[in-house]
Coordinates of C-alpha atoms in Angstrom, one line a residue:
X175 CA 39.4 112.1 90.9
X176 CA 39.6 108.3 91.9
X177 CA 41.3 107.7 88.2
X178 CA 43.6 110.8 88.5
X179 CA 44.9 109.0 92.0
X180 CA 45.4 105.5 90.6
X181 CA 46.9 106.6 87.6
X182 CA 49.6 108.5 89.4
X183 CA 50.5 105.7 91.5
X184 CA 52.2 104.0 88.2
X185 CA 55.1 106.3 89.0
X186 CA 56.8 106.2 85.4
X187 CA 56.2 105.5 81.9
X188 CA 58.1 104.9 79.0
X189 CA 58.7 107.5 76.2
X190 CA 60.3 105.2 73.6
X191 CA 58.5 102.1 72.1
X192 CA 61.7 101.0 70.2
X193 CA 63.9 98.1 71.8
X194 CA 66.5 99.9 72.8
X195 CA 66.5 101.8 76.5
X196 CA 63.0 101.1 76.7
X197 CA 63.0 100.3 80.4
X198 CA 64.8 103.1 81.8
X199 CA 64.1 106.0 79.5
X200 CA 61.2 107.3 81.5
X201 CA 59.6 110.2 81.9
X202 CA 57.2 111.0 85.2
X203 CA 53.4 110.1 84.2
X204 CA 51.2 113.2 85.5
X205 CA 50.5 114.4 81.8
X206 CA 49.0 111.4 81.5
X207 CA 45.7 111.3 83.2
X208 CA 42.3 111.9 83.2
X209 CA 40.6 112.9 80.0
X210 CA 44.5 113.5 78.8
X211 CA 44.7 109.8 78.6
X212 CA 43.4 106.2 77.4
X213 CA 43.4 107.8 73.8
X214 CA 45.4 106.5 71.7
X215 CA 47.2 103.1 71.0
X216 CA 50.4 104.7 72.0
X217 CA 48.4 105.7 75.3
X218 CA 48.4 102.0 76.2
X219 CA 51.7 101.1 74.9
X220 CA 53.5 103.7 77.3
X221 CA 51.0 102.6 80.0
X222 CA 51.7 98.6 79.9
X223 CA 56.0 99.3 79.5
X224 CA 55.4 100.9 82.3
X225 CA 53.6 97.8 84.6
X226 CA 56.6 95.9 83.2
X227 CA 59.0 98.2 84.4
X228 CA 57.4 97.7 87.7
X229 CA 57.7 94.3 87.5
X230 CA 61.3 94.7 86.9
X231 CA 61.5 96.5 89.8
X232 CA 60.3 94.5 91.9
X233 CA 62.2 91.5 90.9
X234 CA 65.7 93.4 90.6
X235 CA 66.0 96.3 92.7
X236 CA 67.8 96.2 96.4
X237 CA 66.1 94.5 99.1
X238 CA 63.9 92.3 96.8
X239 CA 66.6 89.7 95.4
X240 CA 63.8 87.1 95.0
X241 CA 65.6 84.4 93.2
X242 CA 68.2 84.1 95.4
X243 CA 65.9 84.1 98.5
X244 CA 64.3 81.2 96.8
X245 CA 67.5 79.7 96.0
X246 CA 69.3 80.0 99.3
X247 CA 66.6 79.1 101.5
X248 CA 67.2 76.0 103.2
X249 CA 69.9 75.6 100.5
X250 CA 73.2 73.4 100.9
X251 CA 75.1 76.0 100.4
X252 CA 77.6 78.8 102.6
X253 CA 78.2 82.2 102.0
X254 CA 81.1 84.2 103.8
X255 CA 81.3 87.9 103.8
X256 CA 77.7 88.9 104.1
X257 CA 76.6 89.1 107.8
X258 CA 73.5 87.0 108.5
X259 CA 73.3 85.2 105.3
X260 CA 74.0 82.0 106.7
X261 CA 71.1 82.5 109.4
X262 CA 68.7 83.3 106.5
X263 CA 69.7 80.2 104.7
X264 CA 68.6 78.6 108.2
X265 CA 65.4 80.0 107.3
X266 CA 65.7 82.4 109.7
X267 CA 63.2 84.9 108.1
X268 CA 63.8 87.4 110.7
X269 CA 67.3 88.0 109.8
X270 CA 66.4 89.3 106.2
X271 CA 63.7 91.9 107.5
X272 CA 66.4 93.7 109.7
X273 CA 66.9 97.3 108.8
X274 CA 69.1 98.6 111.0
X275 CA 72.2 97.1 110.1
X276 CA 75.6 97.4 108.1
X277 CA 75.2 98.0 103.9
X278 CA 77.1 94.8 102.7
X279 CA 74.3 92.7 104.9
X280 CA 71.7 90.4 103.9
X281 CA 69.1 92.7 105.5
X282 CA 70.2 96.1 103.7
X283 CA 70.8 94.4 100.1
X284 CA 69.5 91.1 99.8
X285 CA 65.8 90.7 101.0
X286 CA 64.6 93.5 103.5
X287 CA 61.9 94.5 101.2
X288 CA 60.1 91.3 100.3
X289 CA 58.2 91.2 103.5
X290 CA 56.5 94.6 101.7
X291 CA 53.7 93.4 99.6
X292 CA 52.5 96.9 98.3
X293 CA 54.8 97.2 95.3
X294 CA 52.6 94.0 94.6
X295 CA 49.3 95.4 95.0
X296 CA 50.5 98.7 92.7
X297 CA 51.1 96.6 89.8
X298 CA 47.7 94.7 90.2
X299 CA 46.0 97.7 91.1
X300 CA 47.0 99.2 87.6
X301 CA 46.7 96.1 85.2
X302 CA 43.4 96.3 87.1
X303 CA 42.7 100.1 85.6
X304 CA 44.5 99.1 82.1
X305 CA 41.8 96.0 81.7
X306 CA 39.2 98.2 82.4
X307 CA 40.3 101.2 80.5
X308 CA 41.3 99.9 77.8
X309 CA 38.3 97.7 77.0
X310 CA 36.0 100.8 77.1
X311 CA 38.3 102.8 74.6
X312 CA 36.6 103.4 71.7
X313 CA 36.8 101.1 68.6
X314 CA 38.1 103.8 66.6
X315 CA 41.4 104.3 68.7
X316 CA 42.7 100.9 69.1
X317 CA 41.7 97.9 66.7
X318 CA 40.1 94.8 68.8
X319 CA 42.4 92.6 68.2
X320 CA 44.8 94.9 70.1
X321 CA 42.8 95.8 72.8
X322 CA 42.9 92.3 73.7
X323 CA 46.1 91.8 73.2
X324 CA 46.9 94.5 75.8
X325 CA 44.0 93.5 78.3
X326 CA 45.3 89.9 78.4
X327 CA 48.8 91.4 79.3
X328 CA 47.6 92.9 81.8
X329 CA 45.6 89.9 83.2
X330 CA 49.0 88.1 83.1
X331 CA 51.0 90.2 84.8
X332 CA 48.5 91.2 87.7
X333 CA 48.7 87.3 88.3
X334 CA 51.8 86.6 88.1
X335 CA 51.9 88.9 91.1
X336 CA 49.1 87.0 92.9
X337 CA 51.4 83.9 92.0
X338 CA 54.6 85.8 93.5
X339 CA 52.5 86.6 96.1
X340 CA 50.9 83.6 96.9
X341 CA 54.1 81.3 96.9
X342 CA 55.8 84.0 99.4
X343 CA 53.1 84.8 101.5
X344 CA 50.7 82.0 101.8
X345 CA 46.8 83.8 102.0
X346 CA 46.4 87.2 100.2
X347 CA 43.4 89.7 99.6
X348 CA 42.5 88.7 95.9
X349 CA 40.7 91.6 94.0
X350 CA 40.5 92.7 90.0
X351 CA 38.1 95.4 90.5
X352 CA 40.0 98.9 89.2
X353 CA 40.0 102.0 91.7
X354 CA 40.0 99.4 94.7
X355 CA 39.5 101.6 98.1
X356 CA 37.9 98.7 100.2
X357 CA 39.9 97.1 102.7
X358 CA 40.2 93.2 102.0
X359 CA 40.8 89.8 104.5
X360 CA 43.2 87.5 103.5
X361 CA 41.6 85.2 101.2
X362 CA 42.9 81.1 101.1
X363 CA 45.6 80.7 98.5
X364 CA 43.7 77.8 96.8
X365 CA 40.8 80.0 96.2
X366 CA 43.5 82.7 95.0
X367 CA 44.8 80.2 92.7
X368 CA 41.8 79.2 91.5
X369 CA 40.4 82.5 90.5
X370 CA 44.2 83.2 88.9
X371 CA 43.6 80.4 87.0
X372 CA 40.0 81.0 85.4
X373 CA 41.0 84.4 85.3
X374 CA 44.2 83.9 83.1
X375 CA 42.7 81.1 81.3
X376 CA 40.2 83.3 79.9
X377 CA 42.5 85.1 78.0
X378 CA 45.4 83.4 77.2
X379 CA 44.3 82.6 73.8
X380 CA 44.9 86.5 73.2
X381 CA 48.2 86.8 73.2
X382 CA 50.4 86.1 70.4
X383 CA 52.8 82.8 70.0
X384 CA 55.2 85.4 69.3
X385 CA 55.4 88.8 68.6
X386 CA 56.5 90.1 65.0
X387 CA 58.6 92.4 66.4
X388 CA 61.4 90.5 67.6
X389 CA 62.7 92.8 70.9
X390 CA 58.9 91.9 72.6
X391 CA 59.8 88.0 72.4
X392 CA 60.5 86.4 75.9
X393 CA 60.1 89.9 77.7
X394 CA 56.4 90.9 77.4
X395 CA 53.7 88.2 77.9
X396 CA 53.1 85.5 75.5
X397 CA 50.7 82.3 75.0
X398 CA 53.7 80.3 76.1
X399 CA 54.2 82.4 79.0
X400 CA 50.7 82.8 80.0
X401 CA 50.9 78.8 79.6
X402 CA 54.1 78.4 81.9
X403 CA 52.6 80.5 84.4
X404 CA 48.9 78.8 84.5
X405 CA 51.2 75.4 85.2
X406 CA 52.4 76.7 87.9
X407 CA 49.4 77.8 89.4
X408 CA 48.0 74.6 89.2
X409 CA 50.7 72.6 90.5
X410 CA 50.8 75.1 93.7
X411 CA 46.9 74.9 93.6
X412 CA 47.7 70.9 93.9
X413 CA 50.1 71.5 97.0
X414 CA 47.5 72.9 99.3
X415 CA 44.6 71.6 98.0
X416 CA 42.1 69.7 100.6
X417 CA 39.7 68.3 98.0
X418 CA 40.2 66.5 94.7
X419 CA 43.8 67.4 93.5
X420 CA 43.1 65.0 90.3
X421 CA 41.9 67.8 87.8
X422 CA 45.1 70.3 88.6
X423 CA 47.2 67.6 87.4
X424 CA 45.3 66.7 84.2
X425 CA 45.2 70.7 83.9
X426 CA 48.6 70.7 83.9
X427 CA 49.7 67.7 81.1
X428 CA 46.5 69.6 78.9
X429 CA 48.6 72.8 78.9
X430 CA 52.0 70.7 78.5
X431 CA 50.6 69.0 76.0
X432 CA 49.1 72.6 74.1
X433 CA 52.5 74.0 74.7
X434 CA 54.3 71.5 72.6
X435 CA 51.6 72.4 69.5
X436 CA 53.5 75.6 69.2
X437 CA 56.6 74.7 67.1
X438 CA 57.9 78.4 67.7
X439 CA 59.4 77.0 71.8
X440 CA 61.9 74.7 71.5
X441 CA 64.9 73.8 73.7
X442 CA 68.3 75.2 72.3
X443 CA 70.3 72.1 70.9
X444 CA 73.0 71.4 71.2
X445 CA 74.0 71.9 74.6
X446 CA 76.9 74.1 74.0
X447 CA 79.0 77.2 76.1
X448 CA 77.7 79.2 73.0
X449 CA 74.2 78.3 72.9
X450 CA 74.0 78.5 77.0
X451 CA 75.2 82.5 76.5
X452 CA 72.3 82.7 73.7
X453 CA 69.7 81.2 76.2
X454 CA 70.1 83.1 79.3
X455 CA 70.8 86.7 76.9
X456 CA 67.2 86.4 75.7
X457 CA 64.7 86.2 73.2
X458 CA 65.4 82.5 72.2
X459 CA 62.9 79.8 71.5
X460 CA 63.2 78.1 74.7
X461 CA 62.6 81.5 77.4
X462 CA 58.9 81.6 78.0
X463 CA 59.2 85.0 80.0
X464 CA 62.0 86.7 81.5
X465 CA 64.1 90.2 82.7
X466 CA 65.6 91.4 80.1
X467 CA 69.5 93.4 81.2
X468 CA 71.0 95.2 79.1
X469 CA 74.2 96.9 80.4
X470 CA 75.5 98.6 76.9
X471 CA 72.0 100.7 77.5
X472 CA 72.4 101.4 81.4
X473 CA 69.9 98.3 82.0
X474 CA 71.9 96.1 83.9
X475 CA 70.7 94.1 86.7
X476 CA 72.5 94.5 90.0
X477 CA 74.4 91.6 90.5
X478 CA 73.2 91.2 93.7
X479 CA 70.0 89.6 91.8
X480 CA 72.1 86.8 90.6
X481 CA 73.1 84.0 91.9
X482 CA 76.6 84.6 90.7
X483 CA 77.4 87.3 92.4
X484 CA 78.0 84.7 95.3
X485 CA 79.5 81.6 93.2
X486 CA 81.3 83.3 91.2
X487 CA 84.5 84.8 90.2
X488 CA 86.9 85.5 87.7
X489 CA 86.6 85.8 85.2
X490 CA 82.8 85.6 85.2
X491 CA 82.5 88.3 88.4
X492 CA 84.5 90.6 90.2
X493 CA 88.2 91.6 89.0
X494 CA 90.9 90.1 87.7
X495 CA 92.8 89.7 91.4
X496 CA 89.3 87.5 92.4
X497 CA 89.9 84.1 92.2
X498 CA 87.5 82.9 94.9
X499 CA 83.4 83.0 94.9
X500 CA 81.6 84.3 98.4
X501 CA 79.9 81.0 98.2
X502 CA 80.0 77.0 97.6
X503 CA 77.8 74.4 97.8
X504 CA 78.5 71.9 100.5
X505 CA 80.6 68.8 98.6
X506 CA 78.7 65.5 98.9
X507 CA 75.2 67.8 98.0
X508 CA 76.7 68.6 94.6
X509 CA 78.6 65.2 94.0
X510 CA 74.6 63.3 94.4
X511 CA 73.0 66.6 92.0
X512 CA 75.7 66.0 89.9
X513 CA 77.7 63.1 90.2
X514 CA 81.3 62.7 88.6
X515 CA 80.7 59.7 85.7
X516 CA 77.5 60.0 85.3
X517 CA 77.4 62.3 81.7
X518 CA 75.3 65.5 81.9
X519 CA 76.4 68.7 79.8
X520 CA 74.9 71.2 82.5
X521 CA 77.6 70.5 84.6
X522 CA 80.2 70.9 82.1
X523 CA 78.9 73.8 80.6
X524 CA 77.6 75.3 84.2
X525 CA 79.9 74.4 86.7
X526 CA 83.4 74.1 87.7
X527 CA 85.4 73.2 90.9
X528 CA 82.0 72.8 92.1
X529 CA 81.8 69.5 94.9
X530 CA 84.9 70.1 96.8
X531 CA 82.8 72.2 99.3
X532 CA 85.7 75.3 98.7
X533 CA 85.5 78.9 97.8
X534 CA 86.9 77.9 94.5
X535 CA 83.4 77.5 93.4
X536 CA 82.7 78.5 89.8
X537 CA 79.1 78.6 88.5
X538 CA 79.2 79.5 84.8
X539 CA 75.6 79.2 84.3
X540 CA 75.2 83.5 84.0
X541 CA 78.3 83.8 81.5
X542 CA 77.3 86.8 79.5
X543 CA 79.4 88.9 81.3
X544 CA 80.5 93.1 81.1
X545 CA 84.0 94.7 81.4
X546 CA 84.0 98.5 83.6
X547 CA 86.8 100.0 85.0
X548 CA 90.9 99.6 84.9
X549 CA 90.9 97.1 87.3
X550 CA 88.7 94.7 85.0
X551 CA 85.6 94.9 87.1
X552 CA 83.2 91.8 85.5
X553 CA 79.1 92.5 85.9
X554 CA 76.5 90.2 84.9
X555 CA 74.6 91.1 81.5
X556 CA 72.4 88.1 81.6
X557 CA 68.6 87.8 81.4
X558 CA 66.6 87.1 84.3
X559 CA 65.1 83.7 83.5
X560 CA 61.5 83.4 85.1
X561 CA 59.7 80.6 83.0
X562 CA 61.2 78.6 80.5
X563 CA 60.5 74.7 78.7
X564 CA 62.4 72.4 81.0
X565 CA 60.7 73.8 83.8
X566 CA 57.4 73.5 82.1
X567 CA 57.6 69.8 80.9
X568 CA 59.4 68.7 84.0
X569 CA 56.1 69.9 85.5
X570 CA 54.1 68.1 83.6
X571 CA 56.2 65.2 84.5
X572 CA 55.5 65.5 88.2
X573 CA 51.7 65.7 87.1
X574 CA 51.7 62.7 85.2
X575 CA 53.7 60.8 87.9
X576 CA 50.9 62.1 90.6
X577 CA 48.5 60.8 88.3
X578 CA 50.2 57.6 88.1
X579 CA 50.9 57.5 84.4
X580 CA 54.8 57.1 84.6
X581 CA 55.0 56.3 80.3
X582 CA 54.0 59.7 80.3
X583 CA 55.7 61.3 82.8
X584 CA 59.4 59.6 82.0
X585 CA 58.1 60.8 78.4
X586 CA 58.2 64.5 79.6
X587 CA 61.2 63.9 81.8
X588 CA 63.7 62.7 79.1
X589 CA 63.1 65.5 77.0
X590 CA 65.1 67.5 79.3
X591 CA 67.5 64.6 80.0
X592 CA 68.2 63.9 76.7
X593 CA 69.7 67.3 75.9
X594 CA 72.0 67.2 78.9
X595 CA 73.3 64.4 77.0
X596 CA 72.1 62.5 80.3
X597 CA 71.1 58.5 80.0
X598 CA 66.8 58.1 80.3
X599 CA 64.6 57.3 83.1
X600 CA 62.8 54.1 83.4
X601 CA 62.0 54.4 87.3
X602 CA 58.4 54.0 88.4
X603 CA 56.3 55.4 91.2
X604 CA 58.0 57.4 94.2
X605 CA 61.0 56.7 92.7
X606 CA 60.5 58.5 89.6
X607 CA 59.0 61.0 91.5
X608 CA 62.6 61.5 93.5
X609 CA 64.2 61.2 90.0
X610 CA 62.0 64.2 88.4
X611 CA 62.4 66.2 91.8
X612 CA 66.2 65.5 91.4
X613 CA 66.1 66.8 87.3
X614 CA 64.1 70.0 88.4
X615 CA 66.8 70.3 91.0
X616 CA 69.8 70.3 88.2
X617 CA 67.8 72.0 85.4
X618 CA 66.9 74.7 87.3
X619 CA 69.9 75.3 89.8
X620 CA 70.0 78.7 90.7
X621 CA 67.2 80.3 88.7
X622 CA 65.1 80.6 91.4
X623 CA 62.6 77.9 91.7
X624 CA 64.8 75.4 94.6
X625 CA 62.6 76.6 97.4
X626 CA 59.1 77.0 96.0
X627 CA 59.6 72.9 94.8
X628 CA 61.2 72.0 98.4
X629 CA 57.6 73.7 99.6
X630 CA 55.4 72.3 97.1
X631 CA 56.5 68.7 97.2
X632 CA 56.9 68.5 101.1
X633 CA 60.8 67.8 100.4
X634 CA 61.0 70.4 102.9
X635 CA 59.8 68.3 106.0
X636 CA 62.5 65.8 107.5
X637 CA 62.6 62.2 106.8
X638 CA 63.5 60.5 103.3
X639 CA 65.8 58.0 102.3
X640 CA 70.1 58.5 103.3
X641 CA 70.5 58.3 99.8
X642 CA 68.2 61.1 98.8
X643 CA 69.5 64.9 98.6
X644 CA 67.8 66.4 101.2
X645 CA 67.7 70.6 102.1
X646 CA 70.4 71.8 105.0
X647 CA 67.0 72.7 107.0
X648 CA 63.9 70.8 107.0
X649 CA 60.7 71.9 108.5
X650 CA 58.5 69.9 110.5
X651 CA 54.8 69.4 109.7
X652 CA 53.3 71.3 113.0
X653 CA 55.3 74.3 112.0
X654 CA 54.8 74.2 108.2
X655 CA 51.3 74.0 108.9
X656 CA 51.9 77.0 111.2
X657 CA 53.5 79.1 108.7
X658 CA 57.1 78.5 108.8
X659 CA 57.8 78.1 104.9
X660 CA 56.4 81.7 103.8
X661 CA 57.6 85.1 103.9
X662 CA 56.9 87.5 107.4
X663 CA 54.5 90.5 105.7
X664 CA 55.1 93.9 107.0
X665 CA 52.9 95.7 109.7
X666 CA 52.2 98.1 107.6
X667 CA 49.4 95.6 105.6
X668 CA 47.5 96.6 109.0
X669 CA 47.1 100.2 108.5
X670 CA 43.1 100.7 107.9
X671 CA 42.7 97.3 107.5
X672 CA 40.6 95.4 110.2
X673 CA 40.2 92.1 108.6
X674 CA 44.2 91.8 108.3
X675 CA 46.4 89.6 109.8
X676 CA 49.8 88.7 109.1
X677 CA 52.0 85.6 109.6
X678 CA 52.3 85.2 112.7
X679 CA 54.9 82.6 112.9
X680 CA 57.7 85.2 112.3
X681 CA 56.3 88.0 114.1

């Protein structure tokens, strides 16, 4: 009975394996239980579409507009016509758990449901069940080399979630254990991470490069991905470690330096308006995992899960009468990111009217764009971006530069500068460390990762040079330490649970 529960709680499942509509064609999943189930290779196909779809979910669906919570937060930027947004890039927390309150506000649309942590736990709960079911199918239904193909998918995506979780919540009850019924305590996030990590690292070596078929590349979990993802870990690991943060480091370049073995990623070259529309449409060389949209088969994203349905507008959003964004980024911010003659093809390809601190704000970064309606409505048809290579050797950068071994680290760093067309580092020591912060900062503007590296390099507390960019709100070290940089959780986590607690600096 236990399985026949769990297994319902997927909610959907995918009908068609082909590349086309394959995460919204659904179908509801109660045929597919119990002894009905776990029997075939198309069993486990339908079962893991369906933990991506999930995932999707989670990232893209109203109220849970991650990358721009993580972009906005503390950010240098304003936004006009959406009630409260300007209080929740205060990092007024509260403001984006309201409920009660007018549709077009940051509460209803934006964030309201990222204090909610369940839709979490359902998508480790089930790549829980699919490791364990599918390592006791039989040999004769599925060949090995699948089975673990599909088992370390799952172990990727259930943490991923602990990673999601982790970054927005702090300490989280850690299980892998399929059929879980016991109620959990909060475990410490290092410890989470650490698990994550021996957990993921395990099995990483199990998934492919790349997939043969073409349409799995970038969207389902790959050694690249499962790479990106285990950097990550360790450089939050690093953050909040109290012992010997040495080894995360060295962890990190050792993966860095595995990634780059794989001639299959590769950054797009040149640096082009055509090759930027290739990069951020998916399935390229240099996407490591991502979201794939796909509005000519009713898979779109809402635009509200883009950060350019705020700075931008004609002719990359809205109609053709919309000539001014919601949003800007305050002038002298985005004159130090990217300063006037100073060469770097991001901003030329990305940006546009972009340091005069107006509503004339153009971000051209999401260009891929589709036409609805008479009145030339423009919606986003971009892929949702969660790890790709600059992010990755810019991480090992910052390892190597913690580690003291600057060669290396300006090494990693000028990779990424030298296709932005962008002069290389020589700096040294915290300066270099500034100057990689700074390069995550422009490579990665607006694809969700500004807050996470505010947290995880302390850039968030107050202090640091005039010269230095610096977030609109800091956050001192009592009330970091207290909780003030993650996410509220919901009440709910204390139904039947008497070893939870939740943040209690936003309650």
């Amino acid at each position: 009975m236990k399985k026949i529960i769990y297994i319902l709680l997927t909610g959907i499942v995918f009908i068609g394996l082909s590349s086309c509509k394959k995460f919204l064609n659904v179908t509801p999943i109660d045929n597919l239980s119990g002894n009905n189930f776990w029997k075939s290779e198309n069993d486990v196909e339908a079962f893991t579409n369906a933990l991506y779809a999930k995932l999707r979910l989670k990232l893209t669906s109203e109220g849970n507009y991650l990358n721009n919570a993580a972009d906005l937060r503390c950010s240098n930027a304003t936004v006009g016509n959406i009630p409260n947004m300007n209080a929740f890039i205060a990092n007024d927390i509260r403001v984006a758990n309201l409920a009660n309150t007018t549709s077009n506000s940051v509460a209803s649309t934006y964030f309201r449901r990222i204090n909610n942590w369940k839709d979490w736990y359902d998508i480790i709960q089930n790549s829980n069940i699919m490791v364990q079911e599918v390592g006791n199918m039989d040999a004769g239904l599925i060949s090995e080399t699948k089975k673990k193909t599909y088992v370390a998918e799952a172990v990727f995506l259930r943490n991923l979630c602990y990673f999601y979780m982790v970054r927005l919540y702090g300490d989280i009850p850690y299980y892998t254990n399929a059929y879980n019924e016991k109620p959990l305590p909060r475990l410490d996030q290092v410890q989470v991470m650490k698990n994550a990590i021996a957990d993921l690292m395990a099995v990483k070596n199990d998934l492919p490069v790349r997939y043969e078929d073409q349409s799995k590349n970038g969207n389902r979990a790959m050694r690249g991905g499962a790479i990106g993802l285990l950097m990550h870990m360790n450089m939050w690991a690093s953050s909040f470690a109290k012992d010997d943060k040495k080894p995360y480091y060295e962890t990190t370049i050792a993966l860095a330096n595995e990634l780059a073995t794989y001639t299959e990623y590769s950054l797009i070259k040149p640096f082009t308006i055509e090759n930027n529309k290739k990069l951020f449409k998916g399935g390229t060389s240099e996407v490591l995992f991502e979201i794939i949209s796909n509005t000519n088969y009713g898979e779109g994203i809402p635009y509200r899960a883009y950060s350019s349905g705020m700075f931008s507008h004609y002719p990359f959003k809205g109609n053709i009468s919309r000539t001014s964004s919601n949003g800007f980024f305050q002038a002298a911010y985005m004159q130090k990111l990217f300063p006037q003659g100073e060469p770097d093809l991001r901003r030329d390809v990305w940006l546009e009217t972009y340091d005069l601190g107006t509503t004339a704000f153009q971000l051209k970064k999401y260009s891929n764009t589709f036409v609805t309606g008479t009145d030339f409505s423009i919606e986003n048809d971009d892929n949702m971006v969660i790890f790709r290579l600059p992010d990755m050797l810019l991480l090992a950068a910052e390892a190597a530069n913690n580690l003291s071994d600057d060669a290396t680290a300006v090494n990693f760093a000028n990779i990424v500068r030298d296709r932005a067309g962008k002069t290389p580092l020589n700096s040294t020591g915290t300066t270099l460390a500034y100057d990689i912060y700074l390069e995550r900062t422009r490579e990665l503007f607006l694809e969700g990762q500004y807050y996470y590296d505010l947290v995880r390099t302390r850039r968030i507390f107050p202090g640091g040079s005039l010269s230095e960019i610096k977030p609109s709100t800091t956050i001192s070290p009592a009330d970091f330490n207290n909780g003030a940089w993650t996410w509220s959780i919901d009440a709910a986590a204390l139904d039947n649970n008497p070893y939870m607690t939740l943040n209690n600096y936003w309650r």
